[in-house]
Amino acid sequence: MNEINKHRVIIIINPISGVRHKNLNDYKRIVESTLDLDYFIPECFVTEYAGHAVEISTRGLASGVRYFLVAGGDGTVNEVASLLTGTDAVMGILPAGSGNGLAHHLEIPGRIAEAVSVINKRKIIAIDTCLVNDVFFVSIAGIGFDAKVARQFARSKRRGFMTYAGIVFKEYFQYKPGEYLLRLDGKKIKTTAFFISFANSSQFGYNTRIAPGASITDGLIDVCIVKKPPVGALLRITHLLMRRRIDQSRYLEIIPASSIYVKRKKGKRVNVDGEAVIMKKELNVEIRPASLKMLVP
């Protein structure tokens, strides 16, 4: 393929994502040497501050680029996806974060070279994206204990699964369930819950699937209402969670919906793709079907 018919691809690398700190030059070398250079012309950029990925993507779109690869975690993926949603641009993920929730859901390999091979095959699907009070998310949002853990994890200087698990264990004993009023596609539900997740994809990250049956292309959000289990049930729940069978637990109810309203009595934070965002007590969650083009295996 001659140069005029090749496609520019912007590769956005977040150097501080998760626990996968790599030599940037080596990382770029592996990506560029594995990428199909008969089809792509790569342009690598390294983010330097929050929001930088959006700025890079904005300039790329304005200059005619239609392929964007994100080498980072769920936060960086969220930033770029929020900009590309509703455009004709195509996004790919090179998992480089700690949880990599969306990448795991899409079954994108964790090894750099294998992830790049997914890009080279150029299989594109249109996935759903979501809004909670007009704040974008692509994978999962949540309130209650979910948001508490997200806040503590964001404040931690250490990343990785052990840090995440440690926060969950520490906060579990002192966190009290909250009262919620939900309206799901017009049906009212009043409940007391440990946390409620709004799952577009199946998991938080680390292959922990809160909604094993969730589809990112069905036009629905799986609303996961979780009761606080007793300590004696935690081992069984962990087993079900890791084996992708948590939907069998009697402490979890999953209700698919496309229009979601929630009113909570306490709490001001919402977990939005792993970031703790302050919002008002009333929440409106909506889905935008088939709104983002994604490269998948």
GROMACS .gro file of C-alpha atoms in nm:
model
  297
    1MET     CA    1   0.000   0.000   0.000
    2ASN     CA    2   0.146   0.336  -0.097
    3GLU     CA    3   0.176   0.619   0.155
    4ILE     CA    4  -0.125   0.810   0.027
    5ASN     CA    5  -0.354   0.513   0.102
    6LYS     CA    6  -0.218   0.442   0.449
    7HIS     CA    7  -0.410   0.541   0.761
    8ARG     CA    8  -0.269   0.758   1.035
    9VAL     CA    9  -0.316   0.613   1.381
   10ILE     CA   10  -0.260   0.809   1.701
   11ILE     CA   11  -0.124   0.603   1.992
   12ILE     CA   12  -0.188   0.765   2.330
   13ILE     CA   13   0.030   0.629   2.612
   14ASN     CA   14  -0.039   0.703   2.977
   15PRO     CA   15   0.297   0.639   3.148
   16ILE     CA   16   0.156   0.616   3.500
   17SER     CA   17  -0.139   0.383   3.438
   18GLY     CA   18  -0.180   0.102   3.688
   19VAL     CA   19   0.120  -0.107   3.789
   20ARG     CA   20   0.265  -0.164   3.444
   21HIS     CA   21   0.543   0.089   3.452
   22LYS     CA   22   0.750   0.028   3.143
   23ASN     CA   23   1.037   0.197   2.966
   24LEU     CA   24   0.849   0.427   2.728
   25ASN     CA   25   1.097   0.387   2.446
   26ASP     CA   26   1.074   0.008   2.468
   27TYR     CA   27   0.695   0.026   2.480
   28LYS     CA   28   0.675   0.248   2.173
   29ARG     CA   29   0.928   0.030   1.993
   30ILE     CA   30   0.722  -0.286   2.053
   31VAL     CA   31   0.400  -0.119   1.944
   32GLU     CA   32   0.548   0.034   1.631
   33SER     CA   33   0.740  -0.280   1.531
   34THR     CA   34   0.429  -0.500   1.575
   35LEU     CA   35   0.181  -0.266   1.407
   36ASP     CA   36   0.092  -0.333   1.043
   37LEU     CA   37   0.297  -0.057   0.881
   38ASP     CA   38   0.161  -0.148   0.540
   39TYR     CA   39  -0.174  -0.012   0.658
   40PHE     CA   40  -0.097   0.228   0.946
   41ILE     CA   41   0.123   0.532   0.995
   42PRO     CA   42   0.174   0.550   1.374
   43GLU     CA   43   0.205   0.873   1.573
   44CYS     CA   44   0.289   0.818   1.944
   45PHE     CA   45   0.201   1.066   2.217
   46VAL     CA   46   0.267   1.040   2.592
   47THR     CA   47   0.017   1.204   2.828
   48GLU     CA   48   0.160   1.451   3.079
   49TYR     CA   49  -0.144   1.554   3.285
   50ALA     CA   50  -0.514   1.481   3.339
   51GLY     CA   51  -0.716   1.563   3.030
   52HIS     CA   52  -0.412   1.552   2.801
   53ALA     CA   53  -0.549   1.243   2.621
   54VAL     CA   54  -0.860   1.441   2.525
   55GLU     CA   55  -0.648   1.726   2.390
   56ILE     CA   56  -0.438   1.487   2.182
   57SER     CA   57  -0.750   1.317   2.045
   58THR     CA   58  -0.918   1.650   1.967
   59ARG     CA   59  -0.623   1.764   1.761
   60GLY     CA   60  -0.609   1.426   1.587
   61LEU     CA   61  -0.975   1.435   1.490
   62ALA     CA   62  -0.940   1.790   1.360
   63SER     CA   63  -0.647   1.683   1.141
   64GLY     CA   64  -0.838   1.392   0.990
   65VAL     CA   65  -0.713   1.098   1.200
   66ARG     CA   66  -0.972   0.821   1.237
   67TYR     CA   67  -0.780   0.553   1.429
   68PHE     CA   68  -0.689   0.600   1.797
   69LEU     CA   69  -0.514   0.350   2.024
   70VAL     CA   70  -0.516   0.397   2.402
   71ALA     CA   71  -0.233   0.245   2.604
   72GLY     CA   72  -0.361   0.304   2.954
   73GLY     CA   73  -0.619   0.207   3.212
   74ASP     CA   74  -0.994   0.257   3.233
   75GLY     CA   75  -0.959   0.627   3.317
   76THR     CA   76  -0.763   0.702   3.000
   77VAL     CA   77  -0.994   0.481   2.796
   78ASN     CA   78  -1.289   0.680   2.933
   79GLU     CA   79  -1.130   1.014   2.837
   80VAL     CA   80  -1.069   0.918   2.475
   81ALA     CA   81  -1.394   0.723   2.434
   82SER     CA   82  -1.595   1.023   2.556
   83LEU     CA   83  -1.455   1.229   2.269
   84LEU     CA   84  -1.480   0.965   1.995
   85THR     CA   85  -1.837   0.858   2.078
   86GLY     CA   86  -2.077   0.965   1.807
   87THR     CA   87  -1.801   1.018   1.548
   88ASP     CA   88  -1.677   0.797   1.265
   89ALA     CA   89  -1.344   0.745   1.446
   90VAL     CA   90  -1.234   0.399   1.559
   91MET     CA   91  -1.079   0.322   1.900
   92GLY     CA   92  -0.852   0.040   2.010
   93ILE     CA   93  -0.716  -0.054   2.353
   94LEU     CA   94  -0.367  -0.164   2.451
   95PRO     CA   95  -0.429  -0.266   2.815
   96ALA     CA   96  -0.179  -0.090   3.041
   97GLY     CA   97  -0.375  -0.011   3.355
   98SER     CA   98  -0.432  -0.196   3.679
   99GLY     CA   99  -0.793  -0.314   3.639
  100ASN     CA  100  -0.843  -0.292   3.259
  101GLY     CA  101  -1.215  -0.359   3.298
  102LEU     CA  102  -1.329  -0.280   2.944
  103ALA     CA  103  -1.031  -0.457   2.786
  104HIS     CA  104  -1.103  -0.772   2.990
  105HIS     CA  105  -1.469  -0.760   2.892
  106LEU     CA  106  -1.377  -0.733   2.523
  107GLU     CA  107  -1.119  -1.012   2.569
  108ILE     CA  108  -0.832  -0.798   2.445
  109PRO     CA  109  -0.500  -0.968   2.534
  110GLY     CA  110  -0.284  -0.814   2.806
  111ARG     CA  111   0.048  -0.863   2.625
  112ILE     CA  112   0.143  -0.564   2.411
  113ALA     CA  113   0.225  -0.752   2.093
  114GLU     CA  114  -0.091  -0.964   2.114
  115ALA     CA  115  -0.306  -0.655   2.173
  116VAL     CA  116  -0.148  -0.488   1.868
  117SER     CA  117  -0.231  -0.798   1.661
  118VAL     CA  118  -0.598  -0.729   1.743
  119ILE     CA  119  -0.555  -0.383   1.592
  120ASN     CA  120  -0.393  -0.525   1.280
  121LYS     CA  121  -0.694  -0.747   1.207
  122ARG     CA  122  -0.917  -0.438   1.206
  123LYS     CA  123  -1.238  -0.605   1.326
  124ILE     CA  124  -1.472  -0.323   1.425
  125ILE     CA  125  -1.795  -0.335   1.624
  126ALA     CA  126  -2.021  -0.055   1.746
  127ILE     CA  127  -2.055  -0.062   2.126
  128ASP     CA  128  -2.297   0.113   2.360
  129THR     CA  129  -2.190   0.403   2.581
  130CYS     CA  130  -2.367   0.559   2.880
  131LEU     CA  131  -2.429   0.877   3.075
  132VAL     CA  132  -2.497   0.929   3.444
  133ASN     CA  133  -2.623   1.285   3.500
  134ASP     CA  134  -2.457   1.373   3.167
  135VAL     CA  135  -2.119   1.234   3.282
  136PHE     CA  136  -1.987   0.980   3.031
  137PHE     CA  137  -1.898   0.621   3.106
  138VAL     CA  138  -1.835   0.325   2.880
  139SER     CA  139  -1.789   0.033   3.118
  140ILE     CA  140  -1.945   0.065   3.463
  141ALA     CA  141  -2.075   0.320   3.714
  142GLY     CA  142  -2.189   0.265   4.069
  143ILE     CA  143  -2.303   0.411   4.399
  144GLY     CA  144  -2.274   0.313   4.763
  145PHE     CA  145  -1.983   0.094   4.869
  146ASP     CA  146  -1.868   0.078   4.506
  147ALA     CA  147  -1.811   0.456   4.499
  148LYS     CA  148  -1.647   0.452   4.843
  149VAL     CA  149  -1.387   0.199   4.723
  150ALA     CA  150  -1.329   0.396   4.402
  151ARG     CA  151  -1.257   0.710   4.603
  152GLN     CA  152  -1.015   0.537   4.839
  153PHE     CA  153  -0.839   0.360   4.553
  154ALA     CA  154  -0.798   0.688   4.363
  155ARG     CA  155  -0.640   0.847   4.674
  156SER     CA  156  -0.398   0.557   4.725
  157LYS     CA  157  -0.037   0.598   4.613
  158ARG     CA  158  -0.018   0.228   4.530
  159ARG     CA  159  -0.210   0.057   4.249
  160GLY     CA  160  -0.280  -0.304   4.160
  161PHE     CA  161  -0.518  -0.576   4.274
  162MET     CA  162  -0.374  -0.619   4.623
  163THR     CA  163  -0.426  -0.249   4.698
  164TYR     CA  164  -0.781  -0.268   4.566
  165ALA     CA  165  -0.858  -0.584   4.765
  166GLY     CA  166  -0.710  -0.430   5.080
  167ILE     CA  167  -0.938  -0.127   5.052
  168VAL     CA  168  -1.243  -0.348   4.998
  169PHE     CA  169  -1.157  -0.554   5.308
  170LYS     CA  170  -1.091  -0.249   5.525
  171GLU     CA  171  -1.400  -0.055   5.427
  172TYR     CA  172  -1.638  -0.353   5.426
  173PHE     CA  173  -1.679  -0.375   5.803
  174GLN     CA  174  -1.762  -0.010   5.864
  175TYR     CA  175  -1.975   0.070   5.559
  176LYS     CA  176  -2.352   0.068   5.619
  177PRO     CA  177  -2.602  -0.002   5.338
  178GLY     CA  178  -2.808   0.288   5.208
  179GLU     CA  179  -3.171   0.339   5.107
  180TYR     CA  180  -3.251   0.387   4.739
  181LEU     CA  181  -3.554   0.457   4.526
  182LEU     CA  182  -3.515   0.333   4.168
  183ARG     CA  183  -3.727   0.369   3.858
  184LEU     CA  184  -3.619   0.120   3.591
  185ASP     CA  185  -3.799   0.163   3.258
  186GLY     CA  186  -4.089   0.307   3.457
  187LYS     CA  187  -4.101   0.033   3.725
  188LYS     CA  188  -4.046   0.165   4.080
  189ILE     CA  189  -3.828  -0.023   4.327
  190LYS     CA  190  -3.751   0.079   4.686
  191THR     CA  191  -3.454  -0.105   4.833
  192THR     CA  192  -3.173  -0.106   5.086
  193ALA     CA  193  -2.844  -0.192   4.919
  194PHE     CA  194  -2.475  -0.225   4.995
  195PHE     CA  195  -2.409  -0.084   4.651
  196ILE     CA  196  -2.572  -0.055   4.311
  197SER     CA  197  -2.375  -0.091   3.988
  198PHE     CA  198  -2.484   0.021   3.643
  199ALA     CA  199  -2.302  -0.226   3.420
  200ASN     CA  200  -2.263  -0.164   3.050
  201SER     CA  201  -1.978  -0.414   3.041
  202SER     CA  202  -1.952  -0.707   3.277
  203GLN     CA  203  -1.686  -0.608   3.528
  204PHE     CA  204  -1.506  -0.361   3.754
  205GLY     CA  205  -1.166  -0.484   3.638
  206TYR     CA  206  -0.918  -0.748   3.754
  207ASN     CA  207  -1.158  -1.000   3.590
  208THR     CA  208  -1.410  -0.947   3.874
  209ARG     CA  209  -1.744  -0.968   3.692
  210ILE     CA  210  -2.036  -0.813   3.875
  211ALA     CA  211  -2.268  -0.869   3.575
  212PRO     CA  212  -2.146  -1.186   3.398
  213GLY     CA  213  -2.423  -1.172   3.139
  214ALA     CA  214  -2.386  -0.805   3.048
  215SER     CA  215  -2.356  -0.722   2.680
  216ILE     CA  216  -2.199  -0.403   2.554
  217THR     CA  217  -2.405  -0.416   2.234
  218ASP     CA  218  -2.760  -0.491   2.354
  219GLY     CA  219  -2.881  -0.137   2.423
  220LEU     CA  220  -2.931  -0.217   2.793
  221ILE     CA  221  -2.760  -0.149   3.126
  222ASP     CA  222  -2.750  -0.429   3.382
  223VAL     CA  223  -2.857  -0.271   3.712
  224CYS     CA  224  -2.688  -0.476   3.986
  225ILE     CA  225  -2.848  -0.436   4.331
  226VAL     CA  226  -2.617  -0.585   4.595
  227LYS     CA  227  -2.717  -0.661   4.952
  228LYS     CA  228  -2.447  -0.662   5.221
  229PRO     CA  229  -2.359  -1.026   5.286
  230PRO     CA  230  -2.258  -1.158   5.629
  231VAL     CA  231  -1.889  -1.225   5.688
  232GLY     CA  232  -1.951  -1.599   5.672
  233ALA     CA  233  -2.072  -1.570   5.311
  234LEU     CA  234  -1.772  -1.375   5.180
  235LEU     CA  235  -1.563  -1.677   5.081
  236ARG     CA  236  -1.850  -1.823   4.881
  237ILE     CA  237  -1.918  -1.487   4.715
  238THR     CA  238  -1.552  -1.441   4.624
  239HIS     CA  239  -1.554  -1.788   4.470
  240LEU     CA  240  -1.861  -1.706   4.262
  241LEU     CA  241  -1.717  -1.368   4.161
  242MET     CA  242  -1.389  -1.510   4.033
  243ARG     CA  243  -1.568  -1.794   3.850
  244ARG     CA  244  -1.802  -1.549   3.672
  245ARG     CA  245  -2.107  -1.689   3.851
  246ILE     CA  246  -2.185  -1.407   4.095
  247ASP     CA  247  -2.534  -1.382   3.942
  248GLN     CA  248  -2.610  -1.706   4.128
  249SER     CA  249  -2.571  -1.532   4.465
  250ARG     CA  250  -2.887  -1.455   4.661
  251TYR     CA  251  -2.729  -1.124   4.764
  252LEU     CA  252  -2.736  -0.993   4.406
  253GLU     CA  253  -3.029  -0.898   4.183
  254ILE     CA  254  -2.964  -0.795   3.822
  255ILE     CA  255  -3.228  -0.601   3.628
  256PRO     CA  256  -3.157  -0.495   3.266
  257ALA     CA  257  -3.295  -0.152   3.178
  258SER     CA  258  -3.246   0.130   2.928
  259SER     CA  259  -3.387   0.418   3.134
  260ILE     CA  260  -3.275   0.445   3.496
  261TYR     CA  261  -3.357   0.694   3.771
  262VAL     CA  262  -3.216   0.664   4.123
  263LYS     CA  263  -3.272   0.873   4.434
  264ARG     CA  264  -3.038   0.805   4.727
  265LYS     CA  265  -3.058   0.922   5.086
  266LYS     CA  266  -2.684   0.936   5.151
  267GLY     CA  267  -2.360   0.956   4.960
  268LYS     CA  268  -2.248   1.214   4.707
  269ARG     CA  269  -1.997   1.019   4.499
  270VAL     CA  270  -2.046   0.798   4.197
  271ASN     CA  271  -1.793   0.551   4.064
  272VAL     CA  272  -1.758   0.640   3.696
  273ASP     CA  273  -1.524   0.398   3.518
  274GLY     CA  274  -1.311   0.382   3.831
  275GLU     CA  275  -1.314   0.754   3.909
  276ALA     CA  276  -1.507   0.891   4.210
  277VAL     CA  277  -1.721   1.181   4.085
  278ILE     CA  278  -1.934   1.405   4.311
  279MET     CA  279  -2.298   1.423   4.198
  280LYS     CA  280  -2.636   1.521   4.343
  281LYS     CA  281  -2.862   1.273   4.524
  282GLU     CA  282  -3.081   1.211   4.219
  283LEU     CA  283  -2.924   1.027   3.927
  284ASN     CA  284  -3.041   0.968   3.573
  285VAL     CA  285  -2.858   0.693   3.384
  286GLU     CA  286  -2.910   0.651   3.012
  287ILE     CA  287  -2.758   0.446   2.733
  288ARG     CA  288  -2.657   0.545   2.381
  289PRO     CA  289  -2.671   0.230   2.170
  290ALA     CA  290  -2.401   0.151   1.912
  291SER     CA  291  -2.237   0.491   1.959
  292LEU     CA  292  -1.864   0.404   1.966
  293LYS     CA  293  -1.662   0.212   1.708
  294MET     CA  294  -1.420  -0.028   1.877
  295LEU     CA  295  -1.147  -0.263   1.753
  296VAL     CA  296  -1.198  -0.608   1.905
  297PRO     CA  297  -1.058  -0.962   1.871
   0.00000   0.00000   0.00000
